[in-house]
Amino acid sequence: MYEIKKVKTIPFTDQKPGTSGLRKPVAEFMKPNYLENFIQSIFDTMDGGAEGKTLVVGGDGRFYNRRAIQVIIKMAAANGVSRLKVGQNGLLSTPAVSNIIRKYQLHGGIILSASHNPGGVEGDFGVKFNIENGGPAPEKVTSRIYERSLKVDRYMIAQGPDVDLGRLGETRVLDTTVEIIDPVSDYADLMEQLFDFKAIGELLTSGFSMRYDALHAVTGIYAREIFVNRLGAPEESLRNCDPLPDFGGGHPDPNLKYAAELVKEMFSDNAPDFGAASDGDGDRNMILGRKFFVTPSDSLAILSANAKVAPGYQSGLRGAARSMPTSCAVDHVAKDLGIPCFETPTGWKFFGNLLDADMITICGEESFGTGSNHIREKDGIWAVLFWLNILAKKRLSVSRIVTDHWLKYGRNYYTRHDYEEVDKEGANRMMEELNSLVRTLMGKRFSDKKVLLADNFCYKDPVDGSKSCNQGIRIIFQDGSRIVYRLSGTGTKGATIRIYIEGYTKDKRLLDEDTQEFLSELITLSREISRIEEFTGRKAPSVIT
Ligand code: VG1
Ligand code: CO
């Protein structure tokens, strides 16, 4: 029924994976051979080729997901993959893929998603490759794939009928076993092992109200099974939980701007007790209380401080880690717990070695990502369950838990200012200027603030010694406040400049200030030092988080 076809092709030069995989407008991916070249480059750079390998593939359900999966099934078969697990209807969240790779000891996985970027015909598409530990491919692997993509001159594909993605069970394509799997059950089982489902179930049926917004992306199917079927929450706890190819026209990005409906409800007078949302591929989370927003950096610190309430973490944490731009809130907790706290570059792949070496248990990023050693990706639903587990045990409001935390550890005021879709050249020039200027800032004084350290962040992995430099300009002041600048590696139009601003206080009278106001001096200073208006023509950021 199937025949192997070898297709001649011409390499593309723009298939360099960014912060998390290859991300481009759908229109790019639909160019003849664009997807095929990249997939063949992944197969060609596997140790010993793709022959005999076991892999998993699935995506967030966005436009082109199903088409791409059919191509990948047929290419996997023609390249000799022995077993390919495929999420039913082409769906699998990023954390679910990570779990499946680990649980079934596969060689790797391919995730089709552009994460929180919009989908649909006009939106973005993406391919991420995860390795056998379940985590995103490290830089040495992604650069091998990129090198290969510059030379690939043929790809192998099976010709024959499409596989029915809706029907669970095994079929054969050439000599490859293609197994259509339930995308949810393995993941939901893992969550039941980590969290106290009995206590959470009691909370959710005790008059406590929650809203979970999947923003019409992949976590809808996970939320329904876990929150409603297994934990007994009423159906009305779910919002936008049917995955749609264009995410209903929205941005599947769980933040104050793009999860607007949920935010509106949570800040209304009859707001539920708890609100949460996740992104396109299910690895991000936003946590809200009644009229209260929890910053992702605080969330990481609070989960760390309360980890022992969850059965999966009752013996405590080995260590914690955060990406460099993430606020230092978790550092205070780690210090108090007497555990190490690591600072890594932006991107989940940098946590992989620390987790594999059992040097950390929990980790997170300011960009709405939190996770632990249960898998090798950040995990949206996991974070929501962790919060519910804490709420079920403490029986306090979200805002009370957060303010109690600040009283004990002090508060790290934190904001991120994004300048999206700015001119690439201007952005690069600004970063170059900052880079040559940064060392001269050491010891300098700006009104009452003295610079303690100023550099371009260079990370040396404590496990394998590999170095990743040029990871962002940071200016750290003596009082613990910081300014960080970096360019986004996930944007698909022009350049995106991110400025991260942080201030710290232990003064109990200053715990309840407005964030932008508290940080206003530092914000002005960050613009002056970088001369951002001069380089980009922008007076103000396009998104403030
Ligand atoms: C952004 C975030 C980063 C995150 C990455 C992938 O990258 O800042 O923290 O790891 O997205 O998240 P950048 O380079 O645009 O700043 V996701 O949800 O796309 O896997
Ligand atoms: Co994501």
Coordinates of C-alpha atoms and ligand atoms in Angstrom, one line a residue:
M1 CA 0.0 0.0 0.0
Y2 CA 2.9 2.4 0.7
E3 CA 6.0 3.1 -1.3
I4 CA 9.2 4.9 -0.4
K5 CA 9.9 8.0 -2.4
K6 CA 13.1 9.9 -2.4
V7 CA 12.5 13.6 -3.2
K8 CA 15.3 16.0 -4.4
T9 CA 15.2 19.3 -2.6
I10 CA 17.0 22.6 -2.2
P11 CA 17.9 23.7 1.4
F12 CA 16.4 26.7 3.1
T13 CA 18.8 29.0 4.9
D14 CA 16.4 30.3 7.6
Q15 CA 15.7 27.2 9.6
K16 CA 17.7 28.2 12.7
P17 CA 15.8 27.1 15.8
G18 CA 15.2 29.9 18.3
T19 CA 14.5 29.9 22.1
S20 CA 12.2 27.0 21.6
G21 CA 12.4 25.3 18.2
L22 CA 11.7 26.6 14.7
R23 CA 8.9 29.1 14.6
K24 CA 7.6 30.9 11.5
P25 CA 4.5 32.1 9.9
V26 CA 2.3 29.3 8.6
A27 CA 2.8 30.6 5.1
E28 CA 6.5 29.8 5.4
F29 CA 5.8 26.3 6.6
M30 CA 3.5 25.7 3.7
K31 CA 6.2 26.4 1.1
P32 CA 7.0 23.3 -0.8
N33 CA 9.5 21.1 1.1
Y34 CA 9.9 23.6 4.0
L35 CA 8.6 21.3 6.7
E36 CA 10.1 18.2 5.0
N37 CA 13.6 19.7 4.9
F38 CA 13.5 20.5 8.6
I39 CA 12.1 17.1 9.6
Q40 CA 14.6 15.3 7.4
S41 CA 17.4 17.4 9.1
I42 CA 16.2 16.2 12.5
F43 CA 16.2 12.5 11.3
D44 CA 19.6 12.8 9.7
T45 CA 21.2 14.2 12.8
M46 CA 19.9 11.5 15.2
D47 CA 22.7 9.2 16.4
G48 CA 22.7 6.4 13.9
G49 CA 19.9 8.0 11.9
A50 CA 16.2 7.5 12.4
E51 CA 16.3 3.8 11.7
G52 CA 14.9 1.7 14.5
K53 CA 14.0 4.8 16.7
T54 CA 10.9 5.2 18.8
L55 CA 9.3 8.6 18.7
V56 CA 6.2 10.5 19.7
V57 CA 4.5 13.3 17.7
G58 CA 1.6 15.7 18.5
G59 CA 0.7 19.3 18.5
D60 CA -1.4 22.1 19.9
G61 CA -4.2 21.7 17.3
R62 CA -3.4 24.9 15.4
F63 CA -3.9 25.3 11.7
Y64 CA -1.6 22.9 9.7
N65 CA -1.2 20.6 12.7
R66 CA -3.0 17.6 11.0
R67 CA -1.4 18.1 7.6
A68 CA 2.1 18.3 9.2
I69 CA 1.5 15.2 11.3
Q70 CA 0.6 13.2 8.1
V71 CA 3.8 14.3 6.5
I72 CA 5.8 13.4 9.6
I73 CA 4.2 10.0 9.9
K74 CA 5.1 9.2 6.3
M75 CA 8.6 10.6 6.6
A76 CA 9.2 8.7 9.8
A77 CA 8.1 5.5 8.0
A78 CA 10.4 6.1 5.0
N79 CA 13.3 6.8 7.3
G80 CA 12.9 3.5 9.2
V81 CA 11.5 4.7 12.5
S82 CA 10.2 1.6 14.2
R83 CA 7.4 3.0 16.4
L84 CA 5.7 6.3 16.2
K85 CA 3.2 7.3 18.9
V86 CA 0.7 10.0 17.7
G87 CA -1.8 11.9 19.9
Q88 CA -5.4 11.3 18.9
N89 CA -6.6 13.9 16.5
G90 CA -3.0 15.1 16.3
L91 CA -3.2 16.6 19.8
L92 CA -0.6 16.5 22.6
S93 CA 0.5 19.2 24.9
T94 CA 4.2 20.0 25.3
P95 CA 4.3 18.6 28.9
A96 CA 2.3 15.5 27.8
V97 CA 4.9 14.8 25.1
S98 CA 7.7 15.2 27.7
N99 CA 6.0 12.7 30.0
I100 CA 5.4 10.2 27.2
I101 CA 9.0 10.2 26.1
R102 CA 10.1 9.5 29.7
K103 CA 7.4 7.0 30.6
Y104 CA 7.8 4.8 27.5
Q105 CA 11.6 5.5 27.2
L106 CA 11.4 6.8 23.7
H107 CA 14.3 8.3 21.7
G108 CA 12.5 11.6 21.3
G109 CA 9.5 13.6 20.2
I110 CA 8.3 16.2 17.8
I111 CA 6.0 18.9 19.0
L112 CA 4.0 21.0 16.5
S113 CA 3.4 24.4 18.1
A114 CA 4.2 28.0 18.0
S115 CA 3.3 28.1 21.7
H116 CA 1.6 31.3 22.6
N117 CA 1.8 32.9 19.1
P118 CA -1.5 33.2 17.3
G119 CA -2.6 30.4 15.0
G120 CA -4.8 30.1 11.9
V121 CA -4.0 30.7 8.2
E122 CA -2.4 34.1 9.0
G123 CA -0.8 32.9 12.3
D124 CA 2.4 31.0 13.2
F125 CA 3.5 27.4 13.2
G126 CA 6.4 25.7 14.8
V127 CA 8.4 22.5 15.2
K128 CA 10.2 21.6 18.5
F129 CA 12.4 18.6 18.9
N130 CA 12.7 16.9 22.3
I131 CA 15.4 14.4 23.2
E132 CA 15.3 11.2 25.2
N133 CA 15.2 12.8 28.6
G134 CA 11.9 14.4 27.5
G135 CA 13.4 17.9 27.3
P136 CA 13.9 20.4 24.5
A137 CA 17.0 19.6 22.4
P138 CA 20.1 21.4 23.9
E139 CA 22.0 23.9 21.8
K140 CA 24.5 21.3 20.5
V141 CA 21.7 19.3 19.0
T142 CA 19.7 22.3 17.6
S143 CA 22.9 23.6 16.0
R144 CA 23.6 20.2 14.4
I145 CA 20.0 20.2 13.0
Y146 CA 20.5 23.7 11.6
E147 CA 23.8 22.9 10.0
R148 CA 22.2 19.9 8.4
S149 CA 19.3 22.0 7.1
L150 CA 21.8 24.1 5.2
K151 CA 22.9 21.0 3.2
V152 CA 19.9 18.7 3.0
D153 CA 19.4 17.8 -0.6
R154 CA 16.8 15.0 -0.5
Y155 CA 14.2 13.7 1.8
M156 CA 12.5 10.3 2.2
I157 CA 8.7 10.0 2.4
A158 CA 6.2 7.1 2.1
Q159 CA 3.5 7.5 -0.5
G160 CA 0.1 6.1 0.3
P161 CA -3.1 6.9 2.2
D162 CA -3.3 9.2 5.2
V163 CA -3.6 7.6 8.7
D164 CA -6.9 8.0 10.5
L165 CA -5.8 10.2 13.4
G166 CA -9.2 9.8 15.2
R167 CA -9.1 6.1 15.7
L168 CA -7.1 4.8 18.7
G169 CA -4.9 1.8 18.1
E170 CA -2.1 0.6 15.9
T171 CA -1.6 0.6 12.1
R172 CA 1.4 0.0 9.9
V173 CA 3.0 2.4 7.4
L174 CA 5.8 0.5 5.6
D175 CA 7.6 -1.3 8.5
T176 CA 6.7 1.4 11.1
T177 CA 4.1 0.8 13.8
V178 CA 2.0 4.0 14.0
E179 CA 0.1 4.0 17.3
I180 CA -2.7 6.5 17.9
I181 CA -2.8 7.2 21.7
D182 CA -5.1 8.9 24.1
P183 CA -3.3 12.2 24.6
V184 CA -4.6 12.8 28.1
S185 CA -4.6 9.7 30.3
D186 CA -0.8 9.2 30.9
Y187 CA -0.5 12.8 31.8
A188 CA -3.6 12.8 34.1
D189 CA -2.2 9.7 35.9
L190 CA 1.1 11.5 36.5
M191 CA -0.7 14.4 38.1
E192 CA -2.7 12.1 40.4
Q193 CA 0.6 10.8 41.7
L194 CA 2.0 14.2 42.4
F195 CA -0.9 16.0 44.0
D196 CA -3.5 15.3 46.7
F197 CA -6.5 14.7 44.4
K198 CA -8.7 13.9 47.4
A199 CA -8.0 17.2 49.1
I200 CA -8.4 19.2 45.9
G201 CA -11.6 17.4 45.0
E202 CA -13.0 18.3 48.4
L203 CA -12.0 21.9 47.9
L204 CA -13.6 22.1 44.5
T205 CA -16.9 20.7 45.7
S206 CA -17.0 22.8 48.9
G207 CA -18.3 26.0 47.4
F208 CA -14.9 27.1 46.3
S209 CA -15.1 28.4 42.7
M210 CA -12.5 28.3 40.0
R211 CA -12.2 29.3 36.3
Y212 CA -9.8 27.6 34.0
D213 CA -9.4 29.2 30.6
A214 CA -7.7 27.1 27.9
L215 CA -7.9 30.0 25.4
H216 CA -9.2 27.4 22.8
A217 CA -5.9 25.7 22.8
V218 CA -4.6 22.2 23.6
T219 CA -5.1 22.2 27.4
G220 CA -8.9 22.2 27.0
I221 CA -8.9 18.4 26.7
Y222 CA -6.6 18.0 29.8
A223 CA -8.6 20.4 31.9
R224 CA -11.9 18.6 31.2
E225 CA -10.5 15.2 32.2
I226 CA -8.6 16.4 35.2
F227 CA -10.7 19.2 36.8
V228 CA -14.2 18.0 35.8
N229 CA -14.0 14.2 35.4
R230 CA -11.4 13.3 38.0
L231 CA -11.7 16.2 40.5
G232 CA -15.4 16.8 40.3
A233 CA -15.3 20.5 39.5
P234 CA -18.5 21.8 37.9
E235 CA -18.5 22.2 34.1
E236 CA -18.8 25.9 34.4
S237 CA -15.3 26.0 35.8
L238 CA -14.1 25.6 32.3
R239 CA -13.8 28.4 29.7
N240 CA -12.8 28.0 26.0
C241 CA -11.9 24.4 26.5
D242 CA -12.5 23.2 22.9
P243 CA -9.3 23.4 20.9
L244 CA -9.7 25.3 17.6
P245 CA -7.3 25.7 14.7
D246 CA -7.2 29.5 15.0
F247 CA -7.7 29.5 18.8
G248 CA -11.0 31.4 18.2
G249 CA -9.0 34.3 16.7
G250 CA -7.2 35.0 20.0
H251 CA -3.7 35.0 21.2
P252 CA -3.3 31.8 23.2
D253 CA -1.0 33.6 25.7
P254 CA -2.0 33.5 29.4
N255 CA -1.2 37.0 30.5
L256 CA -3.1 40.1 31.6
K257 CA -3.5 41.4 28.0
Y258 CA -4.4 38.3 26.0
A259 CA -6.5 36.4 28.6
A260 CA -8.7 39.5 28.9
E261 CA -12.1 37.7 29.4
L262 CA -10.8 35.7 32.3
V263 CA -9.0 38.7 33.8
K264 CA -12.2 40.7 33.5
E265 CA -14.2 38.1 35.4
M266 CA -11.5 37.6 38.1
F267 CA -11.5 41.4 38.8
S268 CA -15.3 41.7 38.9
D269 CA -17.3 42.0 42.0
N270 CA -18.5 38.4 41.9
A271 CA -15.2 36.9 40.9
P272 CA -14.5 33.2 41.6
D273 CA -11.9 32.3 44.2
F274 CA -9.3 31.1 41.8
G275 CA -8.5 31.6 38.1
A276 CA -5.9 30.2 35.8
A277 CA -5.1 30.0 32.1
S278 CA -2.5 28.2 29.9
D279 CA -1.0 28.9 26.5
G280 CA -1.3 27.2 23.0
D281 CA 0.8 24.1 23.8
G282 CA 0.1 23.9 27.5
D283 CA 3.5 24.7 29.1
R284 CA 2.7 28.2 30.5
N285 CA 0.3 29.2 33.3
M286 CA -1.2 32.4 34.7
I287 CA -2.5 32.3 38.3
L288 CA -5.1 34.7 39.6
G289 CA -7.0 35.1 42.8
R290 CA -10.1 37.2 43.4
K291 CA -9.1 40.6 42.1
F292 CA -5.5 39.5 42.4
F293 CA -2.7 38.7 39.9
V294 CA 0.2 36.5 41.0
T295 CA 3.4 37.3 39.1
P296 CA 5.1 34.2 37.7
S297 CA 8.3 35.0 39.6
D298 CA 6.3 35.1 42.9
S299 CA 4.4 32.0 41.9
L300 CA 7.7 30.1 41.6
A301 CA 8.8 31.3 45.0
I302 CA 5.5 30.4 46.6
L303 CA 5.3 26.9 45.2
S304 CA 8.9 26.4 46.4
A305 CA 8.1 27.6 49.9
N306 CA 5.0 25.4 50.2
A307 CA 6.1 22.4 48.1
K308 CA 5.8 20.0 51.0
V309 CA 2.0 20.1 51.0
A310 CA 2.0 18.2 47.8
P311 CA 2.6 14.4 48.1
G312 CA 5.1 14.4 45.2
Y313 CA 7.3 16.9 47.0
Q314 CA 6.7 16.0 50.6
S315 CA 10.4 15.1 51.2
G316 CA 11.4 18.6 50.2
L317 CA 13.4 20.2 47.3
R318 CA 17.0 19.4 46.2
G319 CA 17.4 22.8 44.8
A320 CA 15.7 25.5 42.7
A321 CA 16.6 27.3 39.5
R322 CA 15.3 30.4 37.6
S323 CA 16.1 32.0 34.3
M324 CA 18.4 35.0 34.7
P325 CA 15.6 37.7 34.0
T326 CA 13.2 36.0 36.4
S327 CA 12.9 37.9 39.7
C328 CA 15.0 36.9 42.7
A329 CA 12.0 36.0 44.8
V330 CA 12.8 32.3 44.7
D331 CA 16.4 33.0 45.8
H332 CA 15.1 34.2 49.2
V333 CA 13.1 31.0 49.6
A334 CA 16.1 28.8 48.6
K335 CA 18.3 30.6 51.1
D336 CA 15.7 30.1 53.9
L337 CA 15.4 26.4 53.0
G338 CA 19.2 26.0 52.8
I339 CA 19.1 24.7 49.2
P340 CA 21.0 25.9 46.2
C341 CA 19.5 28.3 43.7
F342 CA 20.8 28.3 40.1
E343 CA 20.6 31.1 37.5
T344 CA 20.3 30.0 33.9
P345 CA 19.8 31.7 30.5
T346 CA 16.3 32.1 29.2
G347 CA 14.7 28.9 27.7
W348 CA 13.7 25.7 29.4
K349 CA 16.5 23.6 27.8
F350 CA 18.9 25.1 30.3
F351 CA 17.2 23.4 33.2
G352 CA 17.6 19.9 31.6
N353 CA 21.0 19.1 32.9
L354 CA 20.3 20.4 36.4
L355 CA 17.2 18.3 36.6
D356 CA 18.8 15.2 35.2
A357 CA 21.7 15.5 37.7
D358 CA 19.1 15.8 40.5
M359 CA 20.6 19.1 41.5
I360 CA 17.2 20.9 41.4
T361 CA 13.6 19.8 41.9
I362 CA 11.7 23.0 40.9
C363 CA 12.4 25.7 38.3
G364 CA 10.7 28.5 36.5
E365 CA 10.8 31.6 34.3
E366 CA 9.2 35.0 34.5
S367 CA 7.4 34.3 31.2
F368 CA 4.6 32.3 32.9
G369 CA 6.6 29.1 33.0
T370 CA 6.9 26.8 36.1
G371 CA 7.9 23.2 36.4
S372 CA 9.7 20.5 38.2
N373 CA 11.6 17.2 37.9
H374 CA 8.4 15.3 37.0
I375 CA 9.1 16.0 33.3
R376 CA 11.6 18.1 31.3
E377 CA 9.3 20.9 30.2
K378 CA 7.5 23.7 32.0
D379 CA 4.0 22.6 32.8
G380 CA 0.8 24.8 32.9
I381 CA -1.8 22.4 34.4
W382 CA 0.8 21.1 36.9
A383 CA 1.2 24.7 38.2
V384 CA -2.5 25.1 38.5
L385 CA -2.9 21.8 40.4
F386 CA 0.0 22.8 42.7
W387 CA -1.8 26.0 43.6
L388 CA -5.0 24.1 44.1
N389 CA -3.2 21.7 46.4
I390 CA -1.8 24.5 48.5
L391 CA -5.2 26.2 48.6
A392 CA -6.9 22.9 49.6
K393 CA -4.4 22.5 52.5
K394 CA -4.2 26.1 53.7
R395 CA -7.8 27.2 53.1
L396 CA -6.7 30.8 52.6
S397 CA -7.3 33.1 49.7
V398 CA -4.8 33.5 46.9
S399 CA -4.1 37.1 47.9
R400 CA -3.6 36.2 51.5
I401 CA -1.1 33.4 50.6
V402 CA 0.9 35.9 48.5
T403 CA 0.9 38.7 51.0
D404 CA 1.9 36.4 53.8
H405 CA 4.8 35.3 51.6
W406 CA 5.9 39.0 51.1
L407 CA 5.7 39.6 54.9
K408 CA 8.1 36.8 55.5
Y409 CA 10.6 37.1 52.5
G410 CA 10.1 40.7 51.4
R411 CA 8.6 41.6 48.0
N412 CA 10.4 41.6 44.6
Y413 CA 8.5 44.2 42.5
Y414 CA 8.8 43.1 39.0
T415 CA 7.8 44.1 35.5
R416 CA 8.7 43.3 31.9
H417 CA 8.4 45.8 29.1
D418 CA 8.3 44.4 25.6
Y419 CA 8.9 46.5 22.5
E420 CA 7.5 44.2 19.8
E421 CA 8.0 44.2 16.1
V422 CA 10.7 46.9 16.2
D423 CA 13.1 47.4 13.4
K424 CA 15.7 44.6 13.5
E425 CA 18.7 46.8 12.7
G426 CA 17.9 49.3 15.4
A427 CA 17.4 46.6 18.0
N428 CA 20.7 45.0 17.1
R429 CA 22.5 48.3 17.2
M430 CA 21.0 49.1 20.6
M431 CA 22.2 45.8 22.0
E432 CA 25.6 46.2 20.5
E433 CA 25.9 49.7 22.1
L434 CA 24.8 48.3 25.5
N435 CA 27.3 45.5 25.2
S436 CA 30.2 47.8 24.7
L437 CA 29.0 50.2 27.4
V438 CA 28.0 47.7 30.1
R439 CA 31.4 47.1 31.7
T440 CA 31.9 50.9 32.2
L441 CA 28.8 51.0 34.4
M442 CA 30.5 48.9 37.1
G443 CA 30.6 50.9 40.4
K444 CA 28.7 53.9 38.8
R445 CA 26.1 55.7 40.8
F446 CA 22.6 56.7 39.5
S447 CA 21.1 59.0 42.2
D448 CA 20.9 56.7 45.3
K449 CA 21.7 53.5 43.4
K450 CA 25.2 52.1 42.9
V451 CA 25.9 49.5 40.3
L452 CA 27.2 46.3 41.9
L453 CA 27.6 44.2 38.7
A454 CA 27.1 44.9 35.0
D455 CA 27.8 42.4 32.3
N456 CA 26.5 40.4 29.4
F457 CA 25.3 37.2 31.0
C458 CA 27.4 34.1 30.2
Y459 CA 26.4 30.8 31.6
K460 CA 28.6 27.9 32.3
D461 CA 26.6 24.7 32.7
P462 CA 27.7 23.2 36.1
V463 CA 27.0 19.7 34.8
D464 CA 28.7 19.5 31.4
G465 CA 30.7 22.7 31.5
S466 CA 29.3 23.9 28.2
K467 CA 29.1 27.7 27.8
S468 CA 26.3 29.9 26.5
C469 CA 27.2 33.5 26.3
N470 CA 25.5 36.7 25.1
Q471 CA 22.4 35.8 27.1
G472 CA 21.3 39.3 28.0
I473 CA 22.7 42.5 29.5
R474 CA 22.2 42.8 33.2
I475 CA 22.8 45.7 35.6
I476 CA 22.5 44.8 39.2
F477 CA 22.4 47.5 41.9
Q478 CA 23.6 47.3 45.5
D479 CA 20.0 47.4 46.9
G480 CA 19.0 44.2 45.0
S481 CA 17.3 46.0 42.1
R482 CA 18.1 45.0 38.6
I483 CA 17.6 46.0 34.9
V484 CA 18.0 43.3 32.2
Y485 CA 17.9 43.7 28.4
R486 CA 17.6 40.9 25.9
L487 CA 16.3 40.2 22.4
S488 CA 13.5 37.7 22.0
G489 CA 14.3 34.4 20.3
T490 CA 10.7 33.5 19.6
G491 CA 9.2 36.5 17.7
T492 CA 8.5 36.0 14.0
K493 CA 8.2 39.6 12.9
G494 CA 11.0 42.2 13.1
A495 CA 12.7 42.1 16.5
T496 CA 11.3 42.2 20.0
I497 CA 13.3 43.9 22.8
R498 CA 12.5 42.8 26.4
I499 CA 13.4 45.0 29.3
Y500 CA 13.0 43.4 32.7
I501 CA 12.9 45.7 35.8
E502 CA 13.1 44.5 39.4
G503 CA 13.1 46.3 42.8
Y504 CA 13.2 44.7 46.2
T505 CA 11.8 45.8 49.6
K506 CA 11.5 44.3 53.0
D507 CA 9.7 47.4 54.4
K508 CA 6.4 46.2 55.6
R509 CA 4.8 49.6 54.8
L510 CA 5.8 49.3 51.2
L511 CA 4.4 45.9 50.3
D512 CA 1.2 47.1 48.7
E513 CA 2.4 49.7 46.1
D514 CA 1.5 49.8 42.5
T515 CA 4.3 48.0 40.6
Q516 CA 4.8 50.5 37.8
E517 CA 4.9 53.3 40.3
F518 CA 7.3 51.5 42.7
L519 CA 9.6 50.9 39.8
S520 CA 9.1 54.2 37.9
E521 CA 12.6 55.5 38.6
L522 CA 14.3 52.3 37.4
I523 CA 12.0 52.2 34.4
T524 CA 13.1 55.7 33.4
L525 CA 16.7 54.8 34.0
S526 CA 16.4 51.7 31.9
R527 CA 15.2 53.8 28.9
E528 CA 18.0 56.4 29.4
I529 CA 20.8 53.9 29.6
S530 CA 19.7 52.0 26.5
R531 CA 18.6 55.1 24.6
I532 CA 15.8 52.8 23.3
E533 CA 13.7 55.7 21.8
E534 CA 16.6 56.8 19.7
F535 CA 17.2 53.3 18.4
T536 CA 13.7 52.2 17.8
G537 CA 11.6 55.3 17.6
R538 CA 9.4 54.0 20.3
K539 CA 8.3 56.1 23.3
A540 CA 6.7 53.3 25.2
P541 CA 6.6 49.5 25.2
S542 CA 3.8 47.6 23.4
V543 CA 3.2 45.2 26.2
I544 CA 3.7 45.7 29.9
T545 CA 3.5 42.6 32.2
Ligands
VG1_1 C1 10.0 33.4 25.5 C2 10.2 33.6 26.9 C3 11.1 32.4 27.5 C4 10.4 31.1 27.1 C5 10.2 31.1 25.6 C6 9.5 29.8 25.1 O1 11.3 33.5 24.8 O2 10.8 34.8 27.3 O3 11.2 32.6 28.9 O4 11.3 30.0 27.5 O5 9.5 32.2 25.2 O6 8.2 29.7 25.8 P1 11.9 34.9 24.1 O7 13.2 34.5 23.5 O8 10.8 35.3 23.1 O9 12.0 35.8 25.2 V1 7.0 28.8 25.0 O10 5.7 28.8 26.0 O11 7.1 29.3 23.5 O12 7.7 27.2 24.9
CO2 CO 4.3 27.3 25.3

